[in-house]
Amino acid sequence: MLNRCLMPGSWALLVAGLLIGPWPVSLSAEGLSPVALRTEWLQNPLGIDSPSPRLSWKLESSLRAQRQTGYRVLVASSKQALEANSGDLWDTGKVASDETIGRAYEGKPLGSGQLCFWKVKVWDQAGQESEWSETASWSMGLLDPRDWKAVWISVRDKTPLHRDRDQLHLPPARHYRKEFGLPKAVRRATIYASSLGLHELYLNGRRVGDALLEPGWSDYAKRVYYRTHDVTGLVRAGTNAIGGIVADGWYAGYVGYGLLVGYGPYRTGRSIYGKTPALCAQLEVEFEDGTRSWVGTDATWKVTDQGPIREADLIMGETFDSRAELTGWAEAGFDDRQWAPCIRAEGNGSVRAIFSDTMGDREVDLGFRAPPVLQSYPAPAIRVTQELPAIQLMKPNPGVYIFDFGQNFAGVARLKLRGVRGTKVQIRYGELLHPDGRLMTENLRKARATDYYILKGDPAGEVWTPRFTYHGFQYVEISGVPVRPELQDAVGLVMHNDTPLAATFSCSDPVLSKFWTNALWTQRANFVEVPTDCPQRDERLGWMGDAQIYARTASFNADVAAFFTKWLDDVAEAQRSFGAYPDYAPYPMSHGEPRKSFGTAWMDAGIICPWTMWKVYGDKRLVDRQWKSMSRFMEFRMAASSKHLGLSIGNTWGDWLNLGEETPIEFIDTCYAAHTSALMAELAEATGRDVEASNYRRWFGEVRAAFLKHYGLPRGGLKVDTQTAYVLALAFELLPEDQRKAAADRLAEKIAKNGHRMATGFLGTKWLLPVLTAHGHHDLALRLFQSRDFPSWGYEVINGATTVWERWDSYTKEEGFGRHNAAMNSFSHYSFGAVCEWAFRSLAGIDTDGPAYKQIVIRPGPGKGDLDPQAKSAPIDRVDATYNSIRGPIRSSWHRDGSVFSLNLTVPANATATVYFPARDEASISEGGHPVDQSEGVRVLRREGDRVVMTVGSGEYQFQSR
Ligand code: BGC
């Protein structure tokens, strides 16, 4: 089912099962070759607005134990200069360094729009110089607010602000256009564009780029993103036309659960940031003769709201009346006499409204305010990364057809529809079907998640895809079509931020291999602009608790460095004035300071996620940027906890969705206070903040002491006797070393008494398996991981899951959806998927010692294999995982066959690995068929329990032991 795809690219290759080994290595690279050049974590980005962008590369080599001892970076203002090896912007000269990550640009100051081409060469440990890398590039954005000559424009909007909570209000998308002349041949054209809302741009009838849902989501009162596109190929000397379609998006449309709970202006859940969308776009042109010109949005543009997109809402859906299509509207010569002149956005005046949230009602102004900051979008764009053909067409009722894509995902569908002019086709989306074949939509809550298409009556059929919405679904139901559609008339378009795929995982237990692909699909469905909780119902918020639990797993599955960079801006921006981080970021539901806007373990994402990005990508600049905000949060955190014993103010979700074992919020909070202090100490140390480091270490000590005094019992016992209590106390190292084993034994005993079942919720489950593995109960961890019984990962899979569910038993074959409140039952919720972190770190055994995988730990995690008489599946005897780390591909592929254990290992160039290899002694290990002590790049260090510890340089190895 999963091996169907039409799109090229790493995501599709993975799903096709083609991407089995590590990433292609050019075998000619004998010594070191620098590859995979990135600027600010992105490949050849446009519109960077950091004055000193950071440059990174990876290294390849077909030889073992390769290290970089030096590098030279050249940055040039043209390709020609770079080809001639002239770094007219920057030439670092030879720098003695083994660093390959985040080298900050220090060349000539870069101006707005500057094009930069760069390459790097490196020296290996023998002092041998590499070839130059391939050329990479970036361009600068508009760095000075005065560079923006374009102004914010809008339609003149005389409609009253929507006030009726019982009626959906879904205004049309507006089309904007302008013709302009370019007197001579163009050398380079770049467009910078932003909107309050969502926009798509067109030049001379052609779409600008392939990004969706531009410009992105931020707190528009403070900041808005702009996007940069190279449009050199889309403009020409002579008359040109530029067009933009602008829809409500997060700015003016429905957001989150606002409608459900009655937040927002007049409790309608929409127009959260403002009433009328606005557009700001600026085309910069450089002619062949070196002169320049520009065209920007202003009041000479024209606008219509009579276009075909009659409704356009992210959550509710889109309505397209093809009879109103504006053929040629973005081309020169289009007759726009019926269109209205635009106005400057402020011309719509102030819009007073009563805004409601948990703080009550107050008056706000939803009129236009120019966002004070225009910021370049720092993450990979949202785009269609894969196409899924429908695998089945059903007809549950007369006139109703349901397409099945075989996979739950987020995105839209491309449909071919046929029928007589004026027919209104209804298109609904659902994650599952009822037993009688009807589409299941109860879990969408207030999300209408319905599109409509009105046919113009083209006998050849009409192909349509919505633009300003997306849905979470496996099934598409169409009704109202007079003619039975064909199976190939529907294609699923998978949408998400195009974070590069970074991992593969499979093991001998097919249920768990399947679980990993389910987690990956769930990540893809939810990494849409922010790490959302779920893509289908009226929520899709950047829930902080879910994000902190899952961040490390996310970083295994995909390169999320730039994605989290973007979101952590939202997090810092959403920080409450009193220091707490909110429940979700962006935090749109409030124009004020609701008291209960934060919660233990949710707010802590503001520390845990930057720490994770540092750990995985070595991103210190991110830490520096967040530092003030993080410190303010910690001040709040510690001041709010009385005597370091935890706070129970704010939201108290605690160990959310636990199974009958409530762990008191004060206990959990104390654990998190200690944990975040420890992480802050580490970050302070990593960034040279020695005083802060010792302060945070002291805080950690104080909280731990208070914790032990209040909750500790002799011999590792805890007064709070829940699985999660032991898990958190052990995970965050709150127990004295000599009591940890006893505490872990108690945890194991509790699990055994519970029928070898977890009772943990979101918080406990994330750490459960890692804690068991770290404290002598790896076999129990394996048993839980391989379980098929409720509650378990396997239970979801055998009940038909293609994604990770919000609840272990969101659906069961016996009881259908019967067990739960249908409204709060998402089938695409990544939190419990956080176990993948353990699968990589403790089962495949790929981990980092210190930041950014410079020093790698390889510790394969086979079980003893004979401990579980109840097991319904054979013990895992084979795991094959690859992880394209920030240093390059790491592979741990192990296999146990009777008494023979083998490990195929790849360590990227310029890194070393400590390998904990299961073996009696050194003499029983071979590498590449030879005794290990003769193996190049390997040094045996010591024996530790049932492992032989070796240090291994970069390269590929085949270890075997008997
Ligand atoms: C979300 C969760 C989130 C929670 C807070 C839910 O509605 O879907 O995943 O963390 O609210 O308890």
mmCIF file of C-alpha atoms and ligand atoms in Angstrom, residues 445 533-534 537 539 543 545-546 602 653 656 762 806 824 829 831, ligand 1:
data_model
loop_
_atom_site.group_PDB
_atom_site.id
_atom_site.type_symbol
_atom_site.label_atom_id
_atom_site.label_comp_id
_atom_site.label_asym_id
_atom_site.label_seq_id
_atom_site.Cartn_x
_atom_site.Cartn_y
_atom_site.Cartn_z
ATOM 1 C CA ARG A 445 -15.581 18.837 15.424
ATOM 2 C CA ASP A 533 -1.149 18.399 17.213
ATOM 3 C CA CYS A 534 -3.389 17.059 14.477
ATOM 4 C CA ARG A 537 -10.129 18.659 13.424
ATOM 5 C CA GLU A 539 -7.235 22.530 16.139
ATOM 6 C CA TRP A 543 0.829 22.560 20.973
ATOM 7 C CA GLY A 545 3.698 19.683 25.022
ATOM 8 C CA ASP A 546 3.361 17.527 21.944
ATOM 9 C CA TRP A 602 3.825 22.330 27.697
ATOM 10 C CA TRP A 653 -2.974 18.465 31.712
ATOM 11 C CA TRP A 656 -2.220 13.745 29.436
ATOM 12 C CA PHE A 762 2.016 11.680 26.835
ATOM 13 C CA GLU A 806 -4.161 10.317 19.658
ATOM 14 C CA MET A 824 -11.548 14.148 20.681
ATOM 15 C CA HIS A 829 -1.340 12.707 16.410
ATOM 16 C CA SER A 831 2.856 12.334 20.527
HETATM 17 C C1 BGC B 1 -4.355 18.450 21.716
HETATM 18 C C2 BGC B 1 -3.208 17.808 22.447
HETATM 19 C C3 BGC B 1 -2.707 18.861 23.377
HETATM 20 C C4 BGC B 1 -3.797 19.017 24.374
HETATM 21 C C5 BGC B 1 -3.519 19.739 25.617
HETATM 22 C C6 BGC B 1 -5.418 18.703 22.713
HETATM 23 O O1 BGC B 1 -6.564 19.184 22.178
HETATM 24 O O2 BGC B 1 -4.779 17.733 20.637
HETATM 25 O O3 BGC B 1 -2.384 17.040 21.751
HETATM 26 O O4 BGC B 1 -1.462 18.677 23.904
HETATM 27 O O5 BGC B 1 -4.974 19.491 23.765
HETATM 28 O O6 BGC B 1 -3.975 18.951 26.581
#
